[in-house]
XYZ file of C-alpha atoms in Angstrom:
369
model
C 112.309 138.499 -7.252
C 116.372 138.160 -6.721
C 116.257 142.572 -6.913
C 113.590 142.898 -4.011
C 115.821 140.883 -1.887
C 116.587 142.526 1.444
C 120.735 143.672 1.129
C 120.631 143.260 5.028
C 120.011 139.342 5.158
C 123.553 137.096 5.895
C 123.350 133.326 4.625
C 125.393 131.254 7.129
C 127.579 128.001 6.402
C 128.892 125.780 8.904
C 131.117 123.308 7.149
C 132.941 120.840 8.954
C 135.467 117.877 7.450
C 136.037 114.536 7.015
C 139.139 112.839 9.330
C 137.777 110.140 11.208
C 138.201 110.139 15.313
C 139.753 113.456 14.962
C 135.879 114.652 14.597
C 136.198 115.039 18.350
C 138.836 117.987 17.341
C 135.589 120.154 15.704
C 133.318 118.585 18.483
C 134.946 120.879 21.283
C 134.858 123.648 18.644
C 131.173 122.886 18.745
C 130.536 122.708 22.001
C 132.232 126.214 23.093
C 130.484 127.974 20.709
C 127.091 126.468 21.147
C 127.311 127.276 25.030
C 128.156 130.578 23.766
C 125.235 131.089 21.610
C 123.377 129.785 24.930
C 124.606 132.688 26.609
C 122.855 135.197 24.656
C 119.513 133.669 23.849
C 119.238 130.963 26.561
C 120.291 126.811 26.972
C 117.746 125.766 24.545
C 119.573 127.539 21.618
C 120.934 124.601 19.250
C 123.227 125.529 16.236
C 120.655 124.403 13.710
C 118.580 127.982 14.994
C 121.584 129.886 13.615
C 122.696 127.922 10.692
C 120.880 128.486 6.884
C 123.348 125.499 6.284
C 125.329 122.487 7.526
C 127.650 120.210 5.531
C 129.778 117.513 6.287
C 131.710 115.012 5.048
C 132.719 111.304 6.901
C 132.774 111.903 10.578
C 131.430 115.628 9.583
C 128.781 114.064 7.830
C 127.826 112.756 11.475
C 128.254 115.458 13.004
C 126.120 117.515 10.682
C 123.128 114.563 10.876
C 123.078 114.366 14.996
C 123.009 118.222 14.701
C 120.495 118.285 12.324
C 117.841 115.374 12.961
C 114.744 115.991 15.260
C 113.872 114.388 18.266
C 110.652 113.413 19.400
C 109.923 116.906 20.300
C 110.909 118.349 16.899
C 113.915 119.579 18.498
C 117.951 118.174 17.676
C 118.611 115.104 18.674
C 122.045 115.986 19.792
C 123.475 118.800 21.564
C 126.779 119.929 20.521
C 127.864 118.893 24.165
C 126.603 115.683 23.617
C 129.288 114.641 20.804
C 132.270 114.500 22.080
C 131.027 111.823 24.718
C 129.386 110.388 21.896
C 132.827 109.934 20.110
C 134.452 108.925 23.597
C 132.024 105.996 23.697
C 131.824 104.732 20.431
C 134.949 105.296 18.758
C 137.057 102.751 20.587
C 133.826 100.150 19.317
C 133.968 101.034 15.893
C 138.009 101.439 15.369
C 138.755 98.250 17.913
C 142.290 98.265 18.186
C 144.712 95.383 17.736
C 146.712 94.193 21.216
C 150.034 94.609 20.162
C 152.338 91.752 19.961
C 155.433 90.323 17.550
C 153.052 89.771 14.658
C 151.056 92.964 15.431
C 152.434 94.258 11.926
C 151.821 91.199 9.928
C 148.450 90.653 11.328
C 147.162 94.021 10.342
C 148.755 94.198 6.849
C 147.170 90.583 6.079
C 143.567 92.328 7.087
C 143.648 95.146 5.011
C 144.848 92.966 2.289
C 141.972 90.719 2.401
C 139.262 93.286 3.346
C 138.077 97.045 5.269
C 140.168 97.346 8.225
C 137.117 97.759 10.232
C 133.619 95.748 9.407
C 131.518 98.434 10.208
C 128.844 96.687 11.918
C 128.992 98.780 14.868
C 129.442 101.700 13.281
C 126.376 100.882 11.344
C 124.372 99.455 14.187
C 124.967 102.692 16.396
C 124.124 105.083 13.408
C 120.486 103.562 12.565
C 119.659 103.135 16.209
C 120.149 106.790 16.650
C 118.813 108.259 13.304
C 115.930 105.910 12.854
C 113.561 106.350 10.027
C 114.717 109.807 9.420
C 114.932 111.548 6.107
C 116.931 114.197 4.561
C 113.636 116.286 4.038
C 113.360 116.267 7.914
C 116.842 117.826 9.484
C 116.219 121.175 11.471
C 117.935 123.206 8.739
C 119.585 122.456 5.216
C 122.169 119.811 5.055
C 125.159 119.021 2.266
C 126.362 115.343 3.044
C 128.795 114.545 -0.186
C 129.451 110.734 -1.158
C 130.499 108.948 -4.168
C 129.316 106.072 -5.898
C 131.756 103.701 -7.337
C 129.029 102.172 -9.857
C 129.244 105.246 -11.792
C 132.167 106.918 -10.495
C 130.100 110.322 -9.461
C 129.759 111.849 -6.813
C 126.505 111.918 -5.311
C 125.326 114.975 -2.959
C 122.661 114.543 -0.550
C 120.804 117.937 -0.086
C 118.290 119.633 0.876
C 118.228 122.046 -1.820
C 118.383 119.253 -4.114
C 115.806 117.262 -3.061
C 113.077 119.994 -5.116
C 114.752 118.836 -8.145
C 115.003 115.140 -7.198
C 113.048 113.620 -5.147
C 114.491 110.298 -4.770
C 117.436 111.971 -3.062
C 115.261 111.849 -0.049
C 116.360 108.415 1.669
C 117.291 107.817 5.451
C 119.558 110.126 6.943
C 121.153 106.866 8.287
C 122.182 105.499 4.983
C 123.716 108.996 4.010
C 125.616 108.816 7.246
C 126.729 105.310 6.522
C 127.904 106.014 2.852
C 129.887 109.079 4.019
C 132.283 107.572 6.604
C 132.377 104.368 4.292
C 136.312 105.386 3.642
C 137.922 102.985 1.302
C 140.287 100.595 3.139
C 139.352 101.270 6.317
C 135.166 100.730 6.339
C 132.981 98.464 4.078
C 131.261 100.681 0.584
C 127.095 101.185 1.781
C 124.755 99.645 -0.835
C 120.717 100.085 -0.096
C 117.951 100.984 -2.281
C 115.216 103.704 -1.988
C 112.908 105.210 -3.943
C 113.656 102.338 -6.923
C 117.202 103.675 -7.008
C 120.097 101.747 -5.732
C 122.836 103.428 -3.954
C 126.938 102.462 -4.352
C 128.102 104.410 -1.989
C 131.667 105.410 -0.450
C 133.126 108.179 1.374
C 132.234 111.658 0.497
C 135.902 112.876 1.235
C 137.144 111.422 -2.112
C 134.978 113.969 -3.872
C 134.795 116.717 -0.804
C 136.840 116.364 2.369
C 136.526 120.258 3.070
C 132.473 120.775 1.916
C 132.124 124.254 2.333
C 133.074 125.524 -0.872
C 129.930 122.462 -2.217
C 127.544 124.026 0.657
C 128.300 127.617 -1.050
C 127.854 126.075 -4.903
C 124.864 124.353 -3.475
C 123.690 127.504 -1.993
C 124.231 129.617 -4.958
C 122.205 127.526 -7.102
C 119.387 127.692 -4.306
C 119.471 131.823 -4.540
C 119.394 131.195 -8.623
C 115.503 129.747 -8.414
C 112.513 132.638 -8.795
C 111.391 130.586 -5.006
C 113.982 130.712 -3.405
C 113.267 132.014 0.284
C 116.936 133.556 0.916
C 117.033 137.341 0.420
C 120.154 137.199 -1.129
C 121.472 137.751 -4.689
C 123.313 135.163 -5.957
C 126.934 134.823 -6.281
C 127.227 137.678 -3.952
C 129.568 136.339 -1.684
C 129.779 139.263 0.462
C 126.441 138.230 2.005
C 127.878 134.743 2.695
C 129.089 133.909 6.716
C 130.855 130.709 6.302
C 132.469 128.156 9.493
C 134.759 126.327 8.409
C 136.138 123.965 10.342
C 138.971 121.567 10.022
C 139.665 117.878 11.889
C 143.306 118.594 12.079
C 146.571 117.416 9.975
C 150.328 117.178 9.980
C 152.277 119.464 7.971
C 155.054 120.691 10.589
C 156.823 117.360 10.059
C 157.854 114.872 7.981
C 154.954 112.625 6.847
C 156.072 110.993 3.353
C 159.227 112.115 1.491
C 159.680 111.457 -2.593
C 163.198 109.438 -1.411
C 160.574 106.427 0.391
C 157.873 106.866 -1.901
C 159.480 106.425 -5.499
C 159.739 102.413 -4.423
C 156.214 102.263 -3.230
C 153.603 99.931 -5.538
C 150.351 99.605 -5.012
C 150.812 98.053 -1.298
C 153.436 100.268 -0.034
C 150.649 103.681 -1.432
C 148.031 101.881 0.610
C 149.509 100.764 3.864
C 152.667 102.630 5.381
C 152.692 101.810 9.056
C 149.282 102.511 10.480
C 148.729 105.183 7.782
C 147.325 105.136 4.460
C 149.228 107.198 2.022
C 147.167 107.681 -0.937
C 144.039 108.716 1.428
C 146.336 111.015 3.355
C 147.330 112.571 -0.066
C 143.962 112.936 -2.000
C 142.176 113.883 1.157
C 144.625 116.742 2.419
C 144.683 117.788 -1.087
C 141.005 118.520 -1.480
C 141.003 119.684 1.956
C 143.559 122.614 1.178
C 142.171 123.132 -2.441
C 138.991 124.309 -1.058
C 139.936 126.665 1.678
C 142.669 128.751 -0.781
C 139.739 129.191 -3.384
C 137.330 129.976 -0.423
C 140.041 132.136 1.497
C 141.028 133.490 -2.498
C 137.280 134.569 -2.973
C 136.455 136.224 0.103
C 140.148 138.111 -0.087
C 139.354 139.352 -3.125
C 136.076 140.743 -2.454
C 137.384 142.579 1.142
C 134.930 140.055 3.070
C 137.534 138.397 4.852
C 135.599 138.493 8.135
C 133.037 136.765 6.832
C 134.945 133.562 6.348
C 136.325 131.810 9.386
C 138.541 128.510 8.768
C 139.683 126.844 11.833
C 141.829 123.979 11.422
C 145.497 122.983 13.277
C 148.453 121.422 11.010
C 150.689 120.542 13.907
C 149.481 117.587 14.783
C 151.773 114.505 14.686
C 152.101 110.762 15.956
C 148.667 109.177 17.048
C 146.810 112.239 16.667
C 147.208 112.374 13.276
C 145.632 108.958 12.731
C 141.608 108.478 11.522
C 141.494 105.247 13.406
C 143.926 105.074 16.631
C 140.794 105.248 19.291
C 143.135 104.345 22.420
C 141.646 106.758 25.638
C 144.856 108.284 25.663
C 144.964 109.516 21.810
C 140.718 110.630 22.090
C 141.971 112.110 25.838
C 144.531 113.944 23.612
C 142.044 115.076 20.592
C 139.900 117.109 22.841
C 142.629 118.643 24.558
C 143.585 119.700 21.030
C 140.607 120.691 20.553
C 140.633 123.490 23.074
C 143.601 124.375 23.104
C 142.789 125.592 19.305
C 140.133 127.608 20.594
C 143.065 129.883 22.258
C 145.283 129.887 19.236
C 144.831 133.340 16.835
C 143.068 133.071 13.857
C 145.338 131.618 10.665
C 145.072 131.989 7.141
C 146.581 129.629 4.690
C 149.803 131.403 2.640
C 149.291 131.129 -0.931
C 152.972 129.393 -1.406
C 153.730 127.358 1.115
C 149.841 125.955 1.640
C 150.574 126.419 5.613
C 148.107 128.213 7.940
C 149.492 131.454 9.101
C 148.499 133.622 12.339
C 146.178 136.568 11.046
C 146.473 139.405 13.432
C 145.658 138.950 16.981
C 142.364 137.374 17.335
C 142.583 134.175 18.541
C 139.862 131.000 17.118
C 137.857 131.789 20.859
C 137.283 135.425 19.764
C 136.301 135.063 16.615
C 133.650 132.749 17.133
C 132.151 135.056 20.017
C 132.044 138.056 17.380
């Protein structure tokens, strides 16, 4: 019963977001404090030994299924060192970039017009090679992958809370993976069938870019059931540790202004440059939505130590791009990446929607406490 619960129990939440190459930004995150959890209990510590939870959306929804799925040994398949080579590899194969020329310009715009910027077969080829016949039922520990189908305009939440209420939510981790980096314009929608149930399937980042604050609904209603095997009451946030971490964005400069936008149609919201204005919009907006109600809860009930958001708005140029997989701009991610790791620990103000430093504890620290 929820009042024989032991008070001493945490449930932990590592959340990371949608944002395309700039995966690689959480990646190093990953990696540093992985090797630091190897420090203290030896190198075959994984995250999913220290995680009740992991959620991710897009390229965080890939992140959380290669840390999640077992091996042949019943162990990850992935390493949290092993992703950011992973990325390095495969990104430029997935997001193949355009030689530029004159008609560079013309020659993309006539793409997107007539299709996905990218066919995703590679992306798809890669992803069921490595997941195989794997099932949500199967990951290490609990997983929130959001998507959304366009057949019925829902979203659709693959979990493994869920999957005691619906079965048929149990399909290949592969096709969840698929459907969640399916982001409109840029990759084909995912359509498969299991169970008797057919899937129309796009990016979970139009429903939850930032999928922590789903991971701690979908947790709650998991503490709610007489079964349920966390010692924890529910809604009592206090008990909650949640990671949070962010693929980067760019708020220091310019990125759209009302002046160039009022003349915009249709086209000119879908394709400005090598952007994508409408996906920049929803998606940051969702993104930020979620951590002030997160960062609003845990403020209000004196737990802010318990929630950690790490995410940089300063990025600008290439870096700022999903899709822009040139060496140089990955080279550039990672060195992002860690150089985040040294920055102090930001909260975003209320008013302006910017993260702010929070005392002197820098992203490295915090993680090690």
């Amino acid at each position: 019963m929820a009042e024989e619960r032991d008070s001493k129990k945490m449930v932990t939440i590592l959340s990371i977001d949608g944002g395309g190459i700039r995966g690689i930004i959480p990646a190093t995150i990953l990696d540093f404090f992985e090797k630091e959890l190897q420090a203290l209990d030896g190198d075959d510590a994984r995250l999913v030994d220290y995680f009740d939870v992991i959620a991710g959306t897009s390229t965080g929804g890939l992140v959380a299924a290669m840390l999640t799925a077992p091996n042949e040994k019943g162990r990850p398949l992935y390493a949290a060192s092993d992703i950011t080579p992973f990325y390095l590899e495969h990104c430029p194969k997935i997001f193949p970039q355009v030689s530029a020329g004159p008609f560079t310009g013309i020659v993309k715009t006539v793409k997107q017009l007539s299709g996905p910027k990218y066919d995703g077969k590679y992306l798809h080829k890669i992803i069921q090679e490595k997941l195989g016949t794997t099932k949500v039922h199967e990951t290490l520990t609990s997983v929130v992958i959001p998507t959304f189908d366009i057949k019925y305009l829902q979203p659709i939440i693959f979990s493994s809370f869920e999957l005691k209420n619906d079965k048929d939510l149990d399909v290949k981790l592969s096709d969840v993976t698929i459907s969640t980096s399916a982001a409109p314009t840029y990759l084909p929608a995912h359509q498969f069938t299991a169970n008797g149930k057919e899937y129309n399937l796009i990016d979970g980042g139009v429903a939850a870019n930032n999928p922590a604050l789903l991971a701690m609904r979908e947790i709650t209603k998991e503490l709610s059931r007489e079964d349920s095997a966390f010692p924890v009451r529910p809604l009592d946030y206090r008990k909650y540790l949640v990671i949070s971490l962010g693929t980067g964005t760019q708020k220091q400069e310019e990125k759209y202004t009302a002046e160039k936008a009022k003349s915009w149609g249709a086209l000119g919201w879908i394709i400005n440059g090598d952007s994508n204005p409408l996906i920049d919009v929803f998606s940051q907006a969702i993104v930020d939505m979620v951590d002030i109600h997160i960062s609003v809860v845990f403020q209000a009930l004196k737990s802010e130590d318990n929630y950690l958001r790490i995410q940089d708005d300063t990025l600008s140029g290439d870096a700022s791009s999903v899709d822009i997989s040139t060496k140089e701009n990955l080279d550039n991610l990672i060195d992002i990446g860690k150089k985040l790791l040294d920055k102090p620990v930001s909260r975003v103000n209320l008013n302006t929607g910017r993260n702010e430093p929070f005392g002197d504890e820098t992203n490295r620290d915090a993680l090690k406490r």
